[in-house]
Amino acid sequence: MTTEVARLTRDSTAHDTVNLRTVEIYFHKSPGWPDGDQRGIEGLEYQVLSEGSVIQSGRTGNDGKIEVSIRGNESTLQLMFNGASVAEYRFTIRDEDWEASTTVIGIQRRLRALGYHLGHSGEGADGIDGDLGEKTDKAILDFQLDYELTADGKVGDRTRSSLNSVVGGTAGRT
Amino acid sequence: MITFNVKDNKQIIVPIRFARATVGFSTRDDPDLDDRGFDRGKAVYGLSTTDVRGPLVGLMVNHTVNLRVVREDIDDTAPLYITCTEPSVIEILEPAGGGPLPNTGIFRIKGTTSRGSAGKVQVRLGSTSGPVLGELEPHVFSRYTLPITPHRVRIDTATATGTRPDVPIERILRRVRAIWWPCGIDIRFDPATRPIVDDNIRLSTVDTVRDPDEDNWAEVKRVLGLQRQRLGLAAGTNDQSINWYIIHRFSDANTVGLGIRRQLADTLNCDPGIFTTANGVNNDREIERVARTVAHEIGHFLTLEHVQNRHADNPVEDTYGRRQLMFPISWLPTSPTPRTLTTTPRVDNVGYGQEVRGCLLTLKNHLKHETDKETTLARTAVRRGQWF
């Protein structure tokens, strides 16, 4: 989601506008969107930094949700404990559409959006590398078991359709 | 720092997962986890349930085990702590005070009481009262002890004398014991009370038992009767032990083991028992291979079926099927096949080394997986006396 926000800077005489985008981040104890039970991680203290300053802070509710604001093209989310940052996540904005779900990389992107673990290989260090290796194999099988599909590890029409449907609620893309 | 490249989508972040503490050969202290999917599956009779959407692990009561937390999507420096919801059942031994977890992610717990509900083991951020990042469901089992009696069988013919298989029995049985231990089933070899038996028998081919398909079980049944005959027991009675017959080979080289449970033995009008083929076993890899075959045949002995039997899916070719002890080894490809999205996955290394099946005895009971809940099935067979 993108919102235009009025901005008055120190040396200007009038407001200008900046694009402020928000993405919904959910911290979960397990991947996917199980019916009626999102397994959110409750009570995470956080702050969001962008362009060098803190632009958000708060604590997660029982859905584990944080609406992270992204100024420019990047924001950093810090999980806090006793006033100190204990874990950091960098979010960058992607302008291109996702790859088709007939490709390995397209499947990986969808599984990753649902929180399935793919490791940290690849250009973005997010496991999306186009390689159908052990971690992607496990993620596909886990997804099939979680959504009560034929758990054969193959991404046929039903698995693809189900994956698109589940992710569709999060990304609207097939 | 963990990076995410997002569009207008929602993004789910799951910071940690649980894993076996080590890789490679089976040990009693490092149980495998049933982490197939995050859904718990259908309720299993005999297992208490929680709302955990994570792995299940079986623990032998009063035994300490190692488990591992893998930091998938949280920084290596984030302080993590371990707690449990039922401290009267599960004791956190390491790290002391619950944390912080060492960089290895390994923690040690002990199931102190075999109780229906063992609650949850939880990973928390920052302190033992911090937010819960992930959960594991332990089950603490009381100990069922099953004695095993090994037999080294020399097979002669009318004209030739066979040789006795050369097998490091005690080392193999230590591994077998480790594989069954997380189910609360103690496969006990006690040489003082049930020493290794050296049997001799005369069959049609030296060092060979004819495959059941070839002679309608005739030679298999003769071998299975050796222990009862030796002890002078009446037909239909037994020595309440798993009799393990070690032979050089079956006439069909693809047969490396047999497990004849009581029900099948009754049908065949013979004694229950198990077979494995082995000879000249002298390195760790071979010992592990034979141990898994023995453990697999004990699975049949305790009423378990191959993973693909009565199964709606196709686990005999998928990676999770291959991780299970009850995977039929004859299906095991000798090399991984190239993988595409629409072909069958066969990850070569399922955590116990390459080109082998795993040791997992399932706790979950996934929809369509009619041979799941193996731990409960095996324990039920023991409790009901179906194993001898």
mmCIF file of N, CA, C and O in Angstrom, chain B residues 149-211:
data_model
loop_
_atom_site.group_PDB
_atom_site.id
_atom_site.type_symbol
_atom_site.label_atom_id
_atom_site.label_comp_id
_atom_site.label_asym_id
_atom_site.label_seq_id
_atom_site.Cartn_x
_atom_site.Cartn_y
_atom_site.Cartn_z
ATOM 1 N N THR B 149 17.094 -61.828 20.765
ATOM 2 C CA THR B 149 18.048 -62.942 20.750
ATOM 3 C C THR B 149 18.621 -63.081 19.341
ATOM 4 O O THR B 149 17.894 -63.440 18.413
ATOM 5 N N PRO B 150 19.906 -62.776 19.173
ATOM 6 C CA PRO B 150 20.512 -62.917 17.840
ATOM 7 C C PRO B 150 20.906 -64.369 17.552
ATOM 8 O O PRO B 150 21.368 -65.075 18.445
ATOM 9 N N HIS B 151 20.725 -64.758 16.304
ATOM 10 C CA HIS B 151 21.114 -66.106 15.861
ATOM 11 C C HIS B 151 22.021 -65.976 14.643
ATOM 12 O O HIS B 151 21.623 -65.385 13.644
ATOM 13 N N ARG B 152 23.236 -66.540 14.745
ATOM 14 C CA ARG B 152 24.100 -66.624 13.555
ATOM 15 C C ARG B 152 23.845 -67.992 12.928
ATOM 16 O O ARG B 152 24.173 -69.020 13.528
ATOM 17 N N VAL B 153 23.281 -67.952 11.754
ATOM 18 C CA VAL B 153 22.797 -69.214 11.170
ATOM 19 C C VAL B 153 23.784 -69.726 10.114
ATOM 20 O O VAL B 153 24.060 -69.037 9.122
ATOM 21 N N ARG B 154 24.305 -70.908 10.350
ATOM 22 C CA ARG B 154 25.130 -71.571 9.330
ATOM 23 C C ARG B 154 24.228 -72.490 8.527
ATOM 24 O O ARG B 154 23.536 -73.335 9.100
ATOM 25 N N ILE B 155 24.255 -72.285 7.209
ATOM 26 C CA ILE B 155 23.344 -73.052 6.357
ATOM 27 C C ILE B 155 24.161 -74.041 5.518
ATOM 28 O O ILE B 155 24.956 -73.639 4.657
ATOM 29 N N ASP B 156 23.961 -75.308 5.804
ATOM 30 C CA ASP B 156 24.666 -76.377 5.088
ATOM 31 C C ASP B 156 23.730 -77.009 4.068
ATOM 32 O O ASP B 156 22.506 -76.789 4.093
ATOM 33 N N THR B 157 24.317 -77.797 3.200
ATOM 34 C CA THR B 157 23.514 -78.653 2.329
ATOM 35 C C THR B 157 23.955 -80.100 2.564
ATOM 36 O O THR B 157 24.857 -80.355 3.367
ATOM 37 N N ALA B 158 23.360 -80.993 1.825
ATOM 38 C CA ALA B 158 23.730 -82.409 1.986
ATOM 39 C C ALA B 158 25.181 -82.645 1.600
ATOM 40 O O ALA B 158 25.825 -83.573 2.088
ATOM 41 N N THR B 159 25.726 -81.743 0.762
ATOM 42 C CA THR B 159 27.082 -81.987 0.259
ATOM 43 C C THR B 159 28.085 -80.905 0.630
ATOM 44 O O THR B 159 29.273 -81.041 0.363
ATOM 45 N N ALA B 160 27.614 -79.796 1.197
ATOM 46 C CA ALA B 160 28.543 -78.687 1.478
ATOM 47 C C ALA B 160 28.276 -78.115 2.862
ATOM 48 O O ALA B 160 27.151 -78.143 3.363
ATOM 49 N N THR B 161 29.322 -77.583 3.448
ATOM 50 C CA THR B 161 29.196 -76.956 4.765
ATOM 51 C C THR B 161 29.264 -75.442 4.591
ATOM 52 O O THR B 161 30.185 -74.923 3.945
ATOM 53 N N GLY B 162 28.322 -74.786 5.180
ATOM 54 C CA GLY B 162 28.283 -73.331 5.063
ATOM 55 C C GLY B 162 29.198 -72.641 6.057
ATOM 56 O O GLY B 162 29.953 -73.292 6.789
ATOM 57 N N THR B 163 29.146 -71.324 6.078
ATOM 58 C CA THR B 163 29.932 -70.550 7.043
ATOM 59 C C THR B 163 28.975 -69.688 7.868
ATOM 60 O O THR B 163 27.889 -69.327 7.414
ATOM 61 N N ARG B 164 29.434 -69.348 9.047
ATOM 62 C CA ARG B 164 28.595 -68.535 9.926
ATOM 63 C C ARG B 164 28.799 -67.059 9.600
ATOM 64 O O ARG B 164 29.943 -66.625 9.432
ATOM 65 N N PRO B 165 27.736 -66.289 9.472
ATOM 66 C CA PRO B 165 27.893 -64.869 9.158
ATOM 67 C C PRO B 165 28.743 -64.158 10.205
ATOM 68 O O PRO B 165 28.591 -64.392 11.407
ATOM 69 N N ASP B 166 29.626 -63.297 9.709
ATOM 70 C CA ASP B 166 30.528 -62.540 10.578
ATOM 71 C C ASP B 166 29.948 -61.132 10.742
ATOM 72 O O ASP B 166 30.009 -60.309 9.829
ATOM 73 N N VAL B 167 29.376 -60.876 11.896
ATOM 74 C CA VAL B 167 28.630 -59.626 12.100
ATOM 75 C C VAL B 167 28.906 -59.085 13.506
ATOM 76 O O VAL B 167 28.831 -59.853 14.471
ATOM 77 N N PRO B 168 29.217 -57.799 13.647
ATOM 78 C CA PRO B 168 29.407 -57.212 14.990
ATOM 79 C C PRO B 168 28.062 -56.958 15.666
ATOM 80 O O PRO B 168 27.543 -55.827 15.667
ATOM 81 N N ILE B 169 27.527 -57.989 16.253
ATOM 82 C CA ILE B 169 26.142 -57.957 16.733
ATOM 83 C C ILE B 169 25.912 -56.884 17.793
ATOM 84 O O ILE B 169 24.923 -56.147 17.744
ATOM 85 N N GLU B 170 26.812 -56.801 18.757
ATOM 86 C CA GLU B 170 26.571 -55.835 19.841
ATOM 87 C C GLU B 170 26.557 -54.403 19.321
ATOM 88 O O GLU B 170 25.740 -53.582 19.743
ATOM 89 N N ARG B 171 27.453 -54.087 18.393
ATOM 90 C CA ARG B 171 27.491 -52.714 17.859
ATOM 91 C C ARG B 171 26.229 -52.427 17.056
ATOM 92 O O ARG B 171 25.675 -51.329 17.107
ATOM 93 N N ILE B 172 25.781 -53.400 16.306
ATOM 94 C CA ILE B 172 24.546 -53.206 15.525
ATOM 95 C C ILE B 172 23.365 -52.990 16.469
ATOM 96 O O ILE B 172 22.558 -52.076 16.281
ATOM 97 N N LEU B 173 23.303 -53.791 17.502
ATOM 98 C CA LEU B 173 22.137 -53.698 18.389
ATOM 99 C C LEU B 173 22.138 -52.423 19.241
ATOM 100 O O LEU B 173 21.083 -51.974 19.679
ATOM 101 N N ARG B 174 23.313 -51.837 19.450
ATOM 102 C CA ARG B 174 23.326 -50.521 20.122
ATOM 103 C C ARG B 174 22.617 -49.489 19.256
ATOM 104 O O ARG B 174 21.876 -48.647 19.729
ATOM 105 N N ARG B 175 22.844 -49.575 17.940
ATOM 106 C CA ARG B 175 22.185 -48.629 17.022
ATOM 107 C C ARG B 175 20.683 -48.911 16.932
ATOM 108 O O ARG B 175 19.877 -48.003 16.865
ATOM 109 N N VAL B 176 20.346 -50.188 16.900
ATOM 110 C CA VAL B 176 18.916 -50.560 16.846
ATOM 111 C C VAL B 176 18.198 -50.018 18.080
ATOM 112 O O VAL B 176 17.110 -49.451 17.997
ATOM 113 N N ARG B 177 18.850 -50.183 19.215
ATOM 114 C CA ARG B 177 18.256 -49.685 20.462
ATOM 115 C C ARG B 177 18.058 -48.170 20.385
ATOM 116 O O ARG B 177 17.030 -47.644 20.815
ATOM 117 N N ALA B 178 19.025 -47.471 19.806
ATOM 118 C CA ALA B 178 18.921 -46.008 19.698
ATOM 119 C C ALA B 178 17.753 -45.598 18.809
ATOM 120 O O ALA B 178 17.052 -44.625 19.097
ATOM 121 N N ILE B 179 17.513 -46.349 17.747
ATOM 122 C CA ILE B 179 16.441 -45.992 16.815
ATOM 123 C C ILE B 179 15.072 -46.123 17.480
ATOM 124 O O ILE B 179 14.198 -45.271 17.304
ATOM 125 N N TRP B 180 14.888 -47.153 18.278
ATOM 126 C CA TRP B 180 13.572 -47.384 18.892
ATOM 127 C C TRP B 180 13.386 -46.651 20.218
ATOM 128 O O TRP B 180 12.269 -46.546 20.723
ATOM 129 N N TRP B 181 14.462 -46.171 20.756
ATOM 130 C CA TRP B 181 14.438 -45.541 22.082
ATOM 131 C C TRP B 181 13.432 -44.386 22.193
ATOM 132 O O TRP B 181 12.696 -44.297 23.186
ATOM 133 N N PRO B 182 13.362 -43.454 21.228
ATOM 134 C CA PRO B 182 12.417 -42.332 21.378
ATOM 135 C C PRO B 182 10.948 -42.761 21.415
ATOM 136 O O PRO B 182 10.090 -41.959 21.782
ATOM 137 N N CYS B 183 10.667 -43.992 21.050
ATOM 138 C CA CYS B 183 9.284 -44.491 21.134
ATOM 139 C C CYS B 183 8.999 -45.058 22.520
ATOM 140 O O CYS B 183 7.891 -45.551 22.776
ATOM 141 N N GLY B 184 9.998 -45.032 23.397
ATOM 142 C CA GLY B 184 9.824 -45.652 24.707
ATOM 143 C C GLY B 184 9.923 -47.165 24.626
ATOM 144 O O GLY B 184 9.463 -47.873 25.516
ATOM 145 N N ILE B 185 10.507 -47.669 23.538
ATOM 146 C CA ILE B 185 10.653 -49.124 23.361
ATOM 147 C C ILE B 185 12.145 -49.460 23.424
ATOM 148 O O ILE B 185 12.932 -48.973 22.616
ATOM 149 N N ASP B 186 12.491 -50.268 24.404
ATOM 150 C CA ASP B 186 13.887 -50.603 24.673
ATOM 151 C C ASP B 186 14.168 -51.990 24.108
ATOM 152 O O ASP B 186 13.764 -52.998 24.691
ATOM 153 N N ILE B 187 14.825 -52.035 22.964
ATOM 154 C CA ILE B 187 15.208 -53.315 22.360
ATOM 155 C C ILE B 187 16.482 -53.772 23.071
ATOM 156 O O ILE B 187 17.573 -53.281 22.812
ATOM 157 N N ARG B 188 16.321 -54.704 23.969
ATOM 158 C CA ARG B 188 17.388 -55.029 24.923
ATOM 159 C C ARG B 188 18.119 -56.313 24.542
ATOM 160 O O ARG B 188 17.506 -57.382 24.469
ATOM 161 N N PHE B 189 19.426 -56.182 24.320
ATOM 162 C CA PHE B 189 20.256 -57.365 24.113
ATOM 163 C C PHE B 189 21.061 -57.579 25.387
ATOM 164 O O PHE B 189 21.883 -56.735 25.759
ATOM 165 N N ASP B 190 20.812 -58.704 26.039
ATOM 166 C CA ASP B 190 21.516 -59.014 27.282
ATOM 167 C C ASP B 190 22.211 -60.359 27.101
ATOM 168 O O ASP B 190 21.593 -61.418 27.245
ATOM 169 N N PRO B 191 23.520 -60.335 26.785
ATOM 170 C CA PRO B 191 24.221 -61.588 26.488
ATOM 171 C C PRO B 191 24.241 -62.553 27.671
ATOM 172 O O PRO B 191 24.409 -63.760 27.477
ATOM 173 N N ALA B 192 24.070 -62.001 28.874
ATOM 174 C CA ALA B 192 24.108 -62.897 30.046
ATOM 175 C C ALA B 192 22.877 -63.792 30.102
ATOM 176 O O ALA B 192 22.968 -64.976 30.431
ATOM 177 N N THR B 193 21.727 -63.224 29.784
ATOM 178 C CA THR B 193 20.492 -64.013 29.889
ATOM 179 C C THR B 193 20.047 -64.598 28.557
ATOM 180 O O THR B 193 19.391 -65.642 28.518
ATOM 181 N N ARG B 194 20.387 -63.882 27.468
ATOM 182 C CA ARG B 194 20.009 -64.390 26.139
ATOM 183 C C ARG B 194 21.220 -64.253 25.210
ATOM 184 O O ARG B 194 21.296 -63.336 24.395
ATOM 185 N N PRO B 195 22.173 -65.154 25.362
ATOM 186 C CA PRO B 195 23.408 -65.044 24.563
ATOM 187 C C PRO B 195 23.155 -65.281 23.079
ATOM 188 O O PRO B 195 22.114 -65.831 22.693
ATOM 189 N N ILE B 196 24.132 -64.871 22.284
ATOM 190 C CA ILE B 196 24.065 -65.117 20.844
ATOM 191 C C ILE B 196 24.000 -66.629 20.608
ATOM 192 O O ILE B 196 24.746 -67.399 21.214
ATOM 193 N N VAL B 197 23.110 -67.025 19.713
ATOM 194 C CA VAL B 197 22.931 -68.450 19.431
ATOM 195 C C VAL B 197 23.575 -68.768 18.081
ATOM 196 O O VAL B 197 23.352 -68.042 17.106
ATOM 197 N N ASP B 198 24.376 -69.821 18.042
ATOM 198 C CA ASP B 198 24.927 -70.303 16.768
ATOM 199 C C ASP B 198 24.086 -71.489 16.312
ATOM 200 O O ASP B 198 24.161 -72.580 16.883
ATOM 201 N N ASP B 199 23.275 -71.241 15.291
ATOM 202 C CA ASP B 199 22.403 -72.287 14.770
ATOM 203 C C ASP B 199 23.023 -72.932 13.530
ATOM 204 O O ASP B 199 23.731 -72.271 12.761
ATOM 205 N N ASN B 200 22.695 -74.188 13.323
ATOM 206 C CA ASN B 200 23.046 -74.878 12.080
ATOM 207 C C ASN B 200 21.776 -75.475 11.498
ATOM 208 O O ASN B 200 20.937 -76.004 12.239
ATOM 209 N N ILE B 201 21.663 -75.397 10.197
ATOM 210 C CA ILE B 201 20.488 -75.981 9.553
ATOM 211 C C ILE B 201 20.881 -76.447 8.158
ATOM 212 O O ILE B 201 21.792 -75.886 7.533
ATOM 213 N N ARG B 202 20.196 -77.474 7.684
ATOM 214 C CA ARG B 202 20.475 -77.972 6.330
ATOM 215 C C ARG B 202 19.328 -77.553 5.404
ATOM 216 O O ARG B 202 18.174 -77.895 5.642
ATOM 217 N N LEU B 203 19.685 -76.767 4.378
ATOM 218 C CA LEU B 203 18.688 -76.304 3.405
ATOM 219 C C LEU B 203 19.143 -76.685 2.001
ATOM 220 O O LEU B 203 20.098 -77.436 1.840
ATOM 221 N N SER B 204 18.498 -76.112 0.992
ATOM 222 C CA SER B 204 18.769 -76.564 -0.386
ATOM 223 C C SER B 204 20.023 -75.957 -0.994
ATOM 224 O O SER B 204 20.637 -76.529 -1.881
ATOM 225 N N THR B 205 20.412 -74.744 -0.524
ATOM 226 C CA THR B 205 21.585 -74.066 -1.091
ATOM 227 C C THR B 205 22.460 -73.562 0.046
ATOM 228 O O THR B 205 21.948 -72.999 1.026
ATOM 229 N N VAL B 206 23.757 -73.751 -0.089
ATOM 230 C CA VAL B 206 24.659 -73.375 0.986
ATOM 231 C C VAL B 206 24.582 -71.861 1.241
ATOM 232 O O VAL B 206 24.466 -71.061 0.314
ATOM 233 N N ASP B 207 24.588 -71.493 2.506
ATOM 234 C CA ASP B 207 24.584 -70.092 2.965
ATOM 235 C C ASP B 207 23.367 -69.296 2.484
ATOM 236 O O ASP B 207 23.385 -68.058 2.508
ATOM 237 N N THR B 208 22.326 -69.981 2.077
ATOM 238 C CA THR B 208 21.212 -69.292 1.427
ATOM 239 C C THR B 208 19.871 -69.821 1.935
ATOM 240 O O THR B 208 19.693 -71.027 2.098
ATOM 241 N N VAL B 209 18.940 -68.854 2.152
ATOM 242 C CA VAL B 209 17.556 -69.240 2.434
ATOM 243 C C VAL B 209 16.733 -68.886 1.210
ATOM 244 O O VAL B 209 16.866 -67.783 0.662
ATOM 245 N N ARG B 210 15.905 -69.817 0.787
ATOM 246 C CA ARG B 210 15.093 -69.533 -0.405
ATOM 247 C C ARG B 210 14.086 -68.434 -0.092
ATOM 248 O O ARG B 210 13.489 -68.390 0.984
ATOM 249 N N ASP B 211 13.934 -67.564 -1.057
ATOM 250 C CA ASP B 211 12.998 -66.455 -0.892
ATOM 251 C C ASP B 211 11.588 -67.016 -0.707
ATOM 252 O O ASP B 211 11.233 -68.023 -1.326
#
